[in-house]
CSV table of C-alpha atoms and ligand atoms in Angstrom, one decimal:
chain,number,residue,atom,x,y,z
A,29,MET,CA,23.4,1.7,18.9
A,30,SER,CA,25.5,-1.6,19.0
A,31,GLU,CA,29.1,-1.6,17.9
A,32,THR,CA,28.2,-3.5,14.8
A,33,ASP,CA,25.6,-0.9,13.9
A,34,GLN,CA,28.1,1.9,14.5
A,35,ARG,CA,30.5,0.3,12.1
A,36,ARG,CA,27.7,-0.1,9.5
A,37,SER,CA,26.6,3.6,9.8
A,38,VAL,CA,30.1,5.0,9.3
A,39,VAL,CA,30.5,6.7,5.9
A,40,THR,CA,33.1,4.6,4.1
A,41,ALA,CA,36.2,6.7,3.6
A,42,GLY,CA,37.1,7.4,0.0
A,43,THR,CA,33.6,6.8,-1.4
A,44,ASP,CA,31.9,9.4,-3.5
A,45,VAL,CA,28.7,9.4,-1.5
A,46,VAL,CA,26.6,12.6,-1.7
A,47,PRO,CA,24.8,14.1,1.4
A,48,VAL,CA,21.1,13.3,1.7
A,49,GLY,CA,19.1,16.3,0.3
A,50,GLU,CA,21.7,16.8,-2.5
A,51,LEU,CA,22.1,15.3,-6.0
A,52,PRO,CA,25.2,14.4,-8.0
A,53,PRO,CA,25.5,15.9,-11.5
A,54,LEU,CA,22.7,14.4,-13.7
A,55,GLY,CA,23.6,10.9,-14.9
A,56,ARG,CA,26.7,10.5,-12.6
A,57,VAL,CA,26.0,7.6,-10.3
A,58,PRO,CA,28.1,7.5,-7.2
A,59,SER,CA,29.5,4.1,-6.1
A,60,HIS,CA,27.9,4.4,-2.7
A,61,MET,CA,24.7,5.9,-1.3
A,62,HIS,CA,22.9,6.6,1.9
A,63,ALA,CA,20.0,4.4,2.7
A,64,GLN,CA,17.7,3.5,5.6
A,65,VAL,CA,18.6,-0.2,6.0
A,66,VAL,CA,16.8,-3.0,7.9
A,67,ARG,CA,18.8,-6.0,9.0
A,68,GLN,CA,17.8,-9.4,10.5
A,69,ASP,CA,19.5,-8.7,13.8
A,70,ARG,CA,17.3,-5.6,14.2
A,71,TYR,CA,13.9,-7.0,13.3
A,72,GLY,CA,11.2,-5.8,15.6
A,73,ASP,CA,10.1,-2.2,16.4
A,74,PRO,CA,10.6,-0.3,13.2
A,75,ALA,CA,12.0,2.6,15.2
A,76,GLU,CA,15.0,0.4,15.9
A,77,ALA,CA,15.0,-1.8,12.8
A,78,PHE,CA,15.7,1.0,10.4
A,79,ARG,CA,19.2,2.5,10.6
A,80,PRO,CA,21.0,4.9,8.2
A,81,GLU,CA,23.9,3.2,6.5
A,82,VAL,CA,26.2,3.8,3.5
A,83,VAL,CA,25.9,0.9,1.0
A,84,PRO,CA,27.0,0.3,-2.6
A,85,THR,CA,24.6,1.8,-5.1
A,86,PRO,CA,22.8,-1.0,-6.9
A,87,GLU,CA,23.7,-1.9,-10.4
A,88,ILE,CA,20.9,-2.3,-13.0
A,89,GLY,CA,20.2,-5.0,-15.5
A,90,PRO,CA,19.3,-4.5,-19.2
A,91,HIS,CA,15.5,-4.0,-18.5
A,92,GLU,CA,16.0,-1.9,-15.4
A,93,VAL,CA,16.2,1.8,-14.5
A,94,LEU,CA,18.1,3.6,-11.7
A,95,ILE,CA,16.2,6.6,-10.2
A,96,ALA,CA,17.6,9.2,-7.9
A,97,VAL,CA,14.9,9.3,-5.2
A,98,MET,CA,13.6,12.7,-4.3
A,99,ALA,CA,10.9,11.5,-2.0
A,100,ALA,CA,9.8,8.1,-0.8
A,101,GLY,CA,6.3,7.1,0.3
A,102,ILE,CA,5.9,5.3,3.6
A,103,ASN,CA,3.6,2.4,3.6
A,104,TYR,CA,2.4,-0.2,6.1
A,105,ASN,CA,4.2,-3.0,4.2
A,106,ASN,CA,7.6,-1.9,5.5
A,107,VAL,CA,6.2,-2.0,9.1
A,108,TRP,CA,5.9,-5.7,8.4
A,109,ALA,CA,9.4,-5.9,6.7
A,110,ALA,CA,11.0,-4.2,9.7
A,111,ARG,CA,9.3,-6.6,12.1
A,112,GLY,CA,10.5,-9.5,9.9
A,113,TYR,CA,6.9,-10.8,10.3
A,114,PRO,CA,5.1,-12.5,8.8
A,115,VAL,CA,7.9,-12.8,6.2
A,116,ASP,CA,11.6,-12.5,6.8
A,117,GLN,CA,12.3,-10.8,3.5
A,118,VAL,CA,16.1,-11.0,3.8
A,119,ALA,CA,16.0,-14.8,4.3
A,120,VAL,CA,13.5,-15.2,1.4
A,121,ARG,CA,15.6,-13.3,-1.0
A,122,GLN,CA,18.8,-15.1,0.1
A,123,LYS,CA,17.1,-18.4,-0.5
A,124,ARG,CA,16.4,-17.2,-4.1
A,125,GLY,CA,20.1,-16.5,-4.5
A,126,GLU,CA,20.3,-12.8,-3.9
A,127,PRO,CA,23.5,-11.9,-2.0
A,128,GLU,CA,22.5,-9.0,0.1
A,129,ASP,CA,22.1,-9.5,3.9
A,130,PHE,CA,19.9,-6.4,4.3
A,131,HIS,CA,16.6,-4.9,3.2
A,132,ILE,CA,16.2,-1.5,1.7
A,133,GLY,CA,12.4,-1.0,1.5
A,134,GLY,CA,10.2,1.7,0.1
A,135,SER,CA,7.4,0.9,-2.4
A,136,ASP,CA,6.7,4.5,-3.6
A,137,ALA,CA,9.2,6.9,-5.1
A,138,SER,CA,9.3,10.2,-6.9
A,139,GLY,CA,12.6,11.0,-8.5
A,140,ILE,CA,14.8,11.7,-11.5
A,141,VAL,CA,16.1,9.0,-13.9
A,142,TYR,CA,19.9,8.7,-13.6
A,143,ALA,CA,20.6,5.5,-15.6
A,144,VAL,CA,18.7,3.2,-18.0
A,145,GLY,CA,19.5,-0.4,-18.9
A,146,SER,CA,20.7,-1.3,-22.3
A,147,ASP,CA,17.4,-2.7,-23.5
A,148,VAL,CA,15.2,0.0,-22.1
A,149,THR,CA,13.4,2.2,-24.6
A,150,GLY,CA,11.2,5.3,-24.1
A,151,ILE,CA,12.8,6.4,-20.8
A,152,GLU,CA,15.6,8.9,-20.6
A,153,VAL,CA,18.1,10.2,-18.1
A,154,GLY,CA,16.7,13.4,-16.6
A,155,GLN,CA,13.0,12.5,-16.7
A,156,HIS,CA,10.9,13.3,-13.6
A,157,VAL,CA,9.1,10.1,-12.7
A,158,ILE,CA,7.2,8.1,-10.1
A,159,THR,CA,7.2,4.3,-9.7
A,160,HIS,CA,4.4,1.8,-9.4
A,161,PRO,CA,4.9,-1.2,-7.2
A,162,GLY,CA,4.0,-4.1,-9.5
A,163,TRP,CA,7.1,-6.2,-10.2
A,164,TRP,CA,7.3,-9.5,-12.1
A,165,ASP,CA,9.6,-11.6,-14.3
A,166,ALA,CA,9.0,-10.9,-18.0
A,167,GLN,CA,10.0,-14.5,-18.8
A,168,ASP,CA,7.5,-16.0,-16.4
A,169,PRO,CA,5.3,-18.3,-18.6
A,170,TRP,CA,2.2,-16.8,-17.2
A,171,VAL,CA,3.4,-13.3,-18.1
A,172,ARG,CA,4.5,-14.5,-21.6
A,173,GLU,CA,1.0,-15.9,-22.2
A,174,GLY,CA,-0.3,-12.3,-21.8
A,175,ARG,CA,-2.2,-12.9,-18.6
A,176,ASP,CA,-2.4,-10.5,-15.7
A,177,PRO,CA,1.2,-10.4,-14.5
A,178,MET,CA,0.3,-9.5,-10.9
A,179,ILE,CA,-1.1,-13.0,-10.6
A,180,ALA,CA,2.1,-14.7,-11.9
A,181,ASN,CA,4.1,-16.8,-9.6
A,182,SER,CA,7.0,-14.3,-10.0
A,183,ALA,CA,4.8,-11.3,-9.1
A,184,ARG,CA,6.2,-9.2,-6.2
A,185,ILE,CA,5.7,-5.9,-4.5
A,186,TYR,CA,8.6,-3.6,-5.3
A,187,GLY,CA,10.3,-2.2,-2.1
A,188,TYR,CA,8.8,-4.9,0.0
A,189,ASP,CA,9.5,-8.2,-1.7
A,190,THR,CA,12.3,-6.7,-3.7
A,191,ASN,CA,15.5,-5.0,-2.4
A,192,TYR,CA,16.7,-1.4,-3.2
A,193,GLY,CA,13.3,0.3,-2.7
A,194,SER,CA,12.9,4.0,-2.3
A,195,PHE,CA,14.5,4.4,1.2
A,196,GLY,CA,17.9,4.9,-0.4
A,197,GLN,CA,19.3,7.7,-2.5
A,198,PHE,CA,19.0,5.5,-5.6
A,199,THR,CA,16.3,2.9,-6.3
A,200,ARG,CA,16.3,0.1,-8.8
A,201,VAL,CA,13.1,-0.6,-10.7
A,202,GLN,CA,11.9,-2.5,-13.8
A,203,ALA,CA,11.4,-0.2,-16.7
A,204,HIS,CA,7.6,-0.9,-16.9
A,205,GLN,CA,7.2,0.5,-13.3
A,206,VAL,CA,8.3,3.9,-14.4
A,207,LEU,CA,5.5,6.5,-15.0
A,208,PRO,CA,5.5,10.2,-15.5
A,209,LYS,CA,5.3,12.4,-12.4
A,210,ALA,CA,2.3,14.7,-12.1
A,211,GLU,CA,3.8,18.1,-12.8
A,212,HIS,CA,1.6,20.0,-10.4
A,213,LEU,CA,2.7,18.0,-7.4
A,214,THR,CA,5.7,18.4,-5.2
A,215,TRP,CA,8.2,15.5,-4.9
A,216,ALA,CA,6.7,14.6,-1.5
A,217,GLU,CA,3.1,14.7,-2.8
A,218,ALA,CA,4.0,12.7,-5.9
A,219,ALA,CA,5.7,10.0,-3.8
A,220,ALA,CA,2.7,9.6,-1.5
A,221,PRO,CA,-0.2,7.8,-3.1
A,222,THR,CA,0.8,5.3,-5.8
A,223,LEU,CA,1.0,2.0,-3.8
A,224,VAL,CA,-2.3,2.6,-2.1
A,225,GLY,CA,-3.9,4.3,-5.0
A,226,THR,CA,-3.1,1.6,-7.6
A,227,THR,CA,-4.1,-1.1,-5.1
A,228,ALA,CA,-7.4,0.7,-4.6
A,229,TYR,CA,-7.9,1.1,-8.3
A,230,ARG,CA,-7.4,-2.7,-8.9
A,231,MET,CA,-9.7,-3.5,-6.0
A,232,LEU,CA,-12.5,-1.3,-7.4
A,233,HIS,CA,-12.0,-1.7,-11.2
A,234,GLY,CA,-10.0,-4.9,-11.6
A,235,TRP,CA,-12.4,-7.8,-10.9
A,236,ALA,CA,-14.8,-8.4,-13.8
A,237,GLY,CA,-18.4,-9.0,-12.8
A,238,ASN,CA,-18.0,-6.8,-9.7
A,239,THR,CA,-16.3,-3.6,-10.8
A,240,VAL,CA,-17.6,-0.4,-9.3
A,241,GLU,CA,-20.6,1.1,-11.1
A,242,LYS,CA,-22.6,4.3,-10.9
A,243,ASP,CA,-24.8,4.5,-7.8
A,244,ASP,CA,-23.2,1.4,-6.2
A,245,VAL,CA,-22.8,1.7,-2.4
A,246,VAL,CA,-19.2,1.0,-1.5
A,247,LEU,CA,-18.3,0.4,2.1
A,248,ILE,CA,-14.7,1.5,2.9
A,249,TRP,CA,-12.9,0.4,6.1
A,250,GLY,CA,-10.2,2.8,7.4
A,251,GLY,CA,-11.8,5.7,5.5
A,252,SER,CA,-9.3,8.3,6.7
A,253,GLY,CA,-6.2,6.2,6.0
A,254,GLY,CA,-3.9,5.7,3.0
A,255,LEU,CA,-6.0,3.2,1.2
A,256,GLY,CA,-9.3,4.6,2.4
A,257,THR,CA,-8.9,8.2,1.1
A,258,GLN,CA,-7.9,6.8,-2.3
A,259,ALA,CA,-10.8,4.3,-2.4
A,260,SER,CA,-13.4,7.0,-1.6
A,261,GLN,CA,-12.1,9.3,-4.3
A,262,LEU,CA,-12.0,6.5,-6.9
A,263,ALA,CA,-15.5,5.4,-6.0
A,264,ARG,CA,-16.8,9.0,-6.3
A,265,LEU,CA,-15.2,9.4,-9.7
A,266,ALA,CA,-17.1,6.2,-10.8
A,267,GLY,CA,-20.3,7.8,-9.6
A,268,ALA,CA,-20.6,5.4,-6.7
A,269,VAL,CA,-21.6,6.2,-3.1
A,270,PRO,CA,-18.6,5.6,-0.7
A,271,VAL,CA,-19.4,5.1,3.0
A,272,ALA,CA,-16.4,5.2,5.3
A,273,VAL,CA,-15.8,3.4,8.5
A,274,VAL,CA,-13.6,5.2,11.0
A,275,SER,CA,-12.9,5.3,14.8
A,276,ASP,CA,-13.6,9.0,15.6
A,277,ALA,CA,-15.3,12.1,14.3
A,278,GLU,CA,-12.1,13.8,13.2
A,279,ARG,CA,-11.3,10.8,11.0
A,280,GLY,CA,-14.9,10.8,9.8
A,281,ALA,CA,-14.6,14.5,8.7
A,282,TYR,CA,-11.3,13.7,6.9
A,283,ALA,CA,-12.9,10.8,5.0
A,284,GLU,CA,-15.8,13.1,4.0
A,285,LYS,CA,-13.3,15.7,2.7
A,286,TYR,CA,-12.0,13.0,0.3
A,287,GLY,CA,-15.4,11.9,-1.0
A,288,ALA,CA,-17.1,9.8,1.6
A,289,ALA,CA,-20.9,10.3,1.7
A,290,GLY,CA,-20.8,9.8,5.4
A,291,TRP,CA,-19.0,7.8,8.1
A,292,ILE,CA,-19.7,5.1,10.7
A,293,ASP,CA,-17.9,5.1,14.0
A,294,ARG,CA,-16.9,1.5,14.5
A,295,ARG,CA,-16.4,2.1,18.3
A,296,ARG,CA,-20.2,2.2,18.7
A,297,PHE,CA,-20.3,-1.5,17.9
A,298,SER,CA,-18.8,-4.5,19.6
A,299,HIS,CA,-19.5,-7.5,17.4
A,300,TRP,CA,-15.9,-7.6,16.0
A,301,GLY,CA,-13.8,-10.6,15.4
A,302,ILE,CA,-14.9,-14.2,15.1
A,303,PRO,CA,-18.7,-14.6,15.6
A,304,PRO,CA,-20.1,-17.3,17.9
A,305,LEU,CA,-20.3,-20.6,16.1
A,306,VAL,CA,-23.4,-21.7,14.3
A,307,ASP,CA,-24.8,-23.9,17.1
A,308,ASP,CA,-24.6,-21.1,19.7
A,309,LYS,CA,-28.0,-19.8,19.0
A,310,ALA,CA,-28.1,-17.0,21.6
A,311,GLY,CA,-24.6,-15.9,20.7
A,312,GLN,CA,-25.5,-15.9,17.0
A,313,ARG,CA,-28.6,-13.8,17.7
A,314,GLU,CA,-26.6,-11.2,19.6
A,315,TRP,CA,-23.9,-11.1,16.9
A,316,THR,CA,-26.4,-10.7,14.1
A,317,ALA,CA,-28.2,-7.9,16.0
A,318,GLY,CA,-24.8,-6.0,16.1
A,319,ALA,CA,-24.1,-6.6,12.4
A,320,ARG,CA,-27.7,-5.6,11.5
A,321,ALA,CA,-27.4,-2.3,13.4
A,322,PHE,CA,-24.1,-1.6,11.6
A,323,GLY,CA,-25.9,-2.3,8.2
A,324,LYS,CA,-28.6,0.1,9.2
A,325,ARG,CA,-26.1,2.9,9.7
A,326,VAL,CA,-25.1,2.3,6.1
A,327,TRP,CA,-28.7,2.7,5.0
A,328,GLU,CA,-29.0,5.9,7.1
A,329,ILE,CA,-26.0,7.4,5.3
A,330,VAL,CA,-27.1,6.3,1.9
A,331,GLY,CA,-30.7,7.4,2.5
A,332,SER,CA,-32.3,4.2,1.4
A,333,ARG,CA,-32.1,0.4,2.2
A,334,ARG,CA,-29.3,-0.3,-0.2
A,335,ASP,CA,-26.5,-2.6,0.9
A,336,PRO,CA,-22.9,-2.3,-0.4
A,337,ALA,CA,-22.3,-3.8,-3.8
A,338,LEU,CA,-18.6,-3.6,-2.9
A,339,VAL,CA,-16.9,-3.8,0.5
A,340,PHE,CA,-13.3,-2.5,0.5
A,341,GLU,CA,-11.5,-4.7,3.0
A,342,HIS,CA,-8.1,-4.7,4.7
A,343,PRO,CA,-8.5,-5.0,8.5
A,344,GLY,CA,-9.3,-8.7,7.9
A,345,ALA,CA,-10.0,-10.9,11.0
A,346,ALA,CA,-11.8,-8.2,13.0
A,347,THR,CA,-14.2,-7.1,10.2
A,348,ILE,CA,-14.6,-9.9,7.6
A,349,PRO,CA,-17.7,-11.4,9.1
A,350,THR,CA,-19.4,-8.0,9.2
A,351,SER,CA,-18.2,-7.1,5.6
A,352,ILE,CA,-19.7,-10.3,4.3
A,353,PHE,CA,-22.9,-9.9,6.2
A,354,VAL,CA,-23.6,-6.4,4.9
A,355,CYS,CA,-22.5,-7.0,1.4
A,356,ARG,CA,-25.5,-7.3,-1.0
A,357,PRO,CA,-26.4,-10.6,-2.7
A,358,GLY,CA,-24.1,-11.0,-5.7
A,359,GLY,CA,-21.8,-8.3,-4.3
A,360,MET,CA,-18.1,-8.6,-3.6
A,361,VAL,CA,-15.9,-8.2,-0.5
A,362,VAL,CA,-12.5,-7.3,-2.0
A,363,ILE,CA,-9.5,-7.6,0.4
A,364,CYS,CA,-5.9,-6.7,0.2
A,365,ALA,CA,-4.6,-7.2,3.8
A,366,GLY,CA,-5.3,-8.7,7.2
A,367,THR,CA,-3.9,-6.0,9.4
A,368,THR,CA,-5.9,-7.1,12.5
A,369,GLY,CA,-5.2,-10.8,11.8
A,370,TYR,CA,-5.3,-13.6,9.2
A,371,ASP,CA,-7.8,-16.0,10.8
A,372,ALA,CA,-11.0,-14.7,9.5
A,373,MET,CA,-14.4,-16.6,9.6
A,374,VAL,CA,-17.0,-16.8,6.9
A,375,ASP,CA,-20.5,-18.2,7.6
A,376,LEU,CA,-20.7,-20.2,4.4
A,377,ARG,CA,-24.5,-20.6,4.6
A,378,TYR,CA,-25.1,-17.0,3.7
A,379,HIS,CA,-22.0,-16.8,1.5
A,380,TRP,CA,-23.3,-19.4,-1.0
A,381,THR,CA,-27.0,-18.9,-0.8
A,382,ARG,CA,-26.6,-15.1,-1.3
A,383,GLN,CA,-23.9,-15.7,-3.9
A,384,LYS,CA,-21.4,-13.2,-2.6
A,385,ARG,CA,-17.8,-13.0,-3.6
A,386,LEU,CA,-14.7,-12.8,-1.4
A,387,GLN,CA,-11.9,-11.7,-3.7
A,388,GLY,CA,-8.3,-11.3,-2.8
A,389,SER,CA,-6.4,-8.4,-4.5
A,390,HIS,CA,-2.8,-7.4,-4.5
A,391,GLY,CA,-0.7,-4.7,-6.0
A,392,THR,CA,-1.3,-3.5,-9.6
A,393,ASN,CA,-0.6,-4.4,-13.2
A,394,ASP,CA,0.7,-1.8,-15.7
A,395,ALA,CA,-2.7,-0.9,-17.2
A,396,GLN,CA,-4.2,-0.2,-13.8
A,397,ALA,CA,-1.2,1.8,-12.7
A,398,ILE,CA,-1.2,3.9,-15.8
A,399,ALA,CA,-5.0,4.5,-15.5
A,400,TYR,CA,-4.6,5.5,-11.9
A,401,ASN,CA,-1.6,7.7,-12.5
A,402,ASP,CA,-3.4,9.5,-15.3
A,403,LEU,CA,-6.1,10.4,-12.8
A,404,VAL,CA,-3.5,11.9,-10.5
A,405,ARG,CA,-1.8,13.7,-13.3
A,406,SER,CA,-5.1,15.3,-14.4
A,407,GLY,CA,-5.7,16.5,-10.9
A,408,LYS,CA,-8.8,14.3,-10.5
A,409,ILE,CA,-7.3,12.3,-7.6
A,410,ASP,CA,-5.6,14.0,-4.7
A,411,PRO,CA,-2.5,12.2,-3.3
A,412,VAL,CA,-3.7,13.0,0.2
A,413,LEU,CA,-0.3,13.7,1.7
A,414,GLY,CA,-1.0,13.8,5.5
A,415,ARG,CA,2.6,14.7,6.6
A,416,THR,CA,6.1,14.8,5.4
A,417,VAL,CA,9.1,13.5,7.4
A,418,ALA,CA,12.9,13.8,7.1
A,419,PHE,CA,15.1,10.9,5.8
A,420,GLY,CA,16.3,10.3,9.3
A,421,GLU,CA,12.7,9.8,10.6
A,422,ILE,CA,11.8,6.9,8.3
A,423,GLY,CA,12.1,4.3,11.1
A,424,ALA,CA,10.1,6.4,13.5
A,425,ALA,CA,7.4,7.1,10.9
A,426,HIS,CA,7.0,3.4,10.4
A,427,ALA,CA,6.7,2.8,14.1
A,428,THR,CA,4.0,5.5,14.3
A,429,MET,CA,2.1,3.8,11.5
A,430,GLY,CA,2.5,0.4,13.1
A,431,ARG,CA,0.9,1.7,16.3
A,432,GLY,CA,-2.1,2.9,14.3
A,433,GLU,CA,-1.3,6.5,15.0
A,434,ASP,CA,-0.8,7.7,11.4
A,435,VAL,CA,-4.4,7.9,10.5
A,436,PHE,CA,-4.7,10.8,8.0
A,437,GLY,CA,-3.8,10.0,4.5
A,438,ASN,CA,-0.3,9.2,3.3
A,439,VAL,CA,3.2,9.9,4.6
A,440,SER,CA,6.3,10.8,2.6
A,441,ALA,CA,9.9,11.1,3.5
A,442,LEU,CA,12.3,13.6,1.8
A,443,VAL,CA,15.4,11.9,0.3
A,444,GLY,CA,16.9,14.0,-2.5
A,445,ALA,CA,14.4,16.9,-2.2
A,446,ALA,CA,15.7,19.7,0.0
A,447,SER,CA,12.3,20.8,1.2
A,448,PRO,CA,8.6,19.7,1.3
A,449,ASP,CA,7.7,22.4,-1.3
A,450,ALA,CA,10.3,21.3,-3.9
A,451,GLY,CA,9.4,19.6,-7.2
A,452,ARG,CA,6.3,21.5,-8.5
A,453,ALA,CA,6.7,22.5,-12.1
B,509,NAP,N1,-1.9,-6.0,-0.9
B,509,NAP,C1,-1.6,-4.8,-1.2
B,509,NAP,O1,-1.3,-4.6,-2.4
B,509,NAP,C2,-1.7,-3.6,-0.3
B,509,NAP,C3,-1.5,-2.3,-0.7
B,509,NAP,C4,-1.5,-1.3,0.2
B,509,NAP,C5,-1.8,-1.5,1.5
B,509,NAP,N2,-2.0,-2.8,1.9
B,509,NAP,C6,-2.2,-3.1,3.4
B,509,NAP,O2,-3.5,-2.5,3.7
B,509,NAP,C7,-3.4,-2.2,5.1
B,509,NAP,C8,-3.9,-0.8,5.3
B,509,NAP,O3,-3.0,0.1,4.6
B,509,NAP,P1,-3.2,1.7,4.7
B,509,NAP,O4,-2.1,2.3,4.0
B,509,NAP,O5,-4.5,2.1,4.4
B,509,NAP,O6,-3.0,1.9,6.3
B,509,NAP,P2,-3.4,3.1,7.2
B,509,NAP,O7,-3.3,4.4,6.5
B,509,NAP,O8,-2.6,2.9,8.5
B,509,NAP,O9,-4.9,2.8,7.5
B,509,NAP,C9,-5.4,1.7,8.2
B,509,NAP,C10,-6.8,2.0,8.7
B,509,NAP,O10,-7.3,0.8,9.3
B,509,NAP,C11,-8.3,1.2,10.3
B,509,NAP,N3,-8.3,0.2,11.3
B,509,NAP,C12,-7.4,0.0,12.3
B,509,NAP,N4,-7.8,-1.0,13.1
B,509,NAP,C13,-9.0,-1.4,12.7
B,509,NAP,C14,-9.9,-2.3,13.2
B,509,NAP,N5,-9.7,-3.1,14.3
B,509,NAP,N6,-11.1,-2.5,12.5
B,509,NAP,C15,-11.3,-1.7,11.4
B,509,NAP,N7,-10.5,-0.8,10.9
B,509,NAP,C16,-9.3,-0.6,11.6
B,509,NAP,C17,-7.9,2.6,10.8
B,509,NAP,O11,-9.0,3.4,10.7
B,509,NAP,P3,-9.9,3.6,12.0
B,509,NAP,O12,-9.2,3.3,13.3
B,509,NAP,O13,-10.3,5.1,11.9
B,509,NAP,O14,-11.1,2.7,11.8
B,509,NAP,C18,-6.9,3.1,9.7
B,509,NAP,O15,-7.3,4.3,9.1
B,509,NAP,C19,-2.0,-2.5,5.6
B,509,NAP,O16,-2.0,-3.7,6.2
B,509,NAP,C20,-1.2,-2.5,4.3
B,509,NAP,O17,0.0,-3.2,4.4
B,509,NAP,C21,-1.9,-3.9,1.1
């Protein structure tokens, strides 16, 4: 640890900071708090970028809520934030006029309301809640016109684009992000699924003309992962047939446990990435043979020659050509990330003649988050908590995720909760 880091991690003498795993009396907000903090001079490997520090507890505005975080969900977005790539979040926020020279990430929280802003109604100190990640400016003209706020210019992902996410003892959220916690879940379970679950809900239910319907085949990349296990469950609930893509049998079995009708081992194929260009006839033939064989595996699992009405995309560059190839005419490839790269290729000939749709999707609006959370609260959707880590392991857990080694469901970190079993009513 550098000398500067040592200074930053020293508990400021005289502050009323409470140890991690404990809570101050209900409603008493300490001036300082522990947090896992990312700074620009540490950008890179998340294991190094995150450091525990004591920082001032954030103040809240009239429409905001302060939550004592009991557990925080770990998501891939803060792997990117820790790397400072592709976006330097600290620099972006400073450019907007925010004073902090650090990033406290964390886009999923379960916790207890400790303070509410002067204009907040319907939320009270002491309530057990979770947060959804959709954040926007209520005064944004787009939002004021009543349009989908997650498409507004001001739309952000809480705890990635915004500061004071759930990797601190207190998190600051807009009041509309606050939803009731499922009583049957522990704090760790409740913190696990909302970012990926609401994202999956919007991808499958949010795009009119191509929303998931009964008997639709839905191809789901990363079927054992955070997004994938939520997508399979949601597709099943809609009466559709989810087909998972994974990279080994153990992950395939995990995907089936959460609703997949079957799984495809992507390691059996090699036609990934940018296909040979149109004039390379031999190369195109070879590529098409690979993509066709992949499509046949979908038919084998489904039991008939039905192509996916929806393809649930997030790997991006490596898989987009295949996703578009196997998608049925009039179907939709819906994408929320480009984990393997951003330079994807679309063969436009087939795209227009077969009238397929490539739809971007990001985050969630309130209605989608409420609908998703109601499914969790009613026990119809499992949060798929793969493992729980300690507050001090938040950086290491992001590093593991960034290496592609966290492949079973979601990960939560304990913050105020004293044990993984705490929080069930
Ligand atoms: N825009 C949004 O609102 C939003 C919301 C949530 C997440 N995301 C993004 O979505 C991505 C996935 O998130 P996650 O939480 O599901 O991550 P995750 O749990 O780590 O799962 C990622 C999955 O991708 C698969 N994968 C890895 N390399 C691949 C490749 N070359 N080709 C095909 N599949 C590959 C892996 O499965 P196999 O190796 O078994 O195939 C793995 O299960 C991240 O980039 C995240 O930031 C975006």
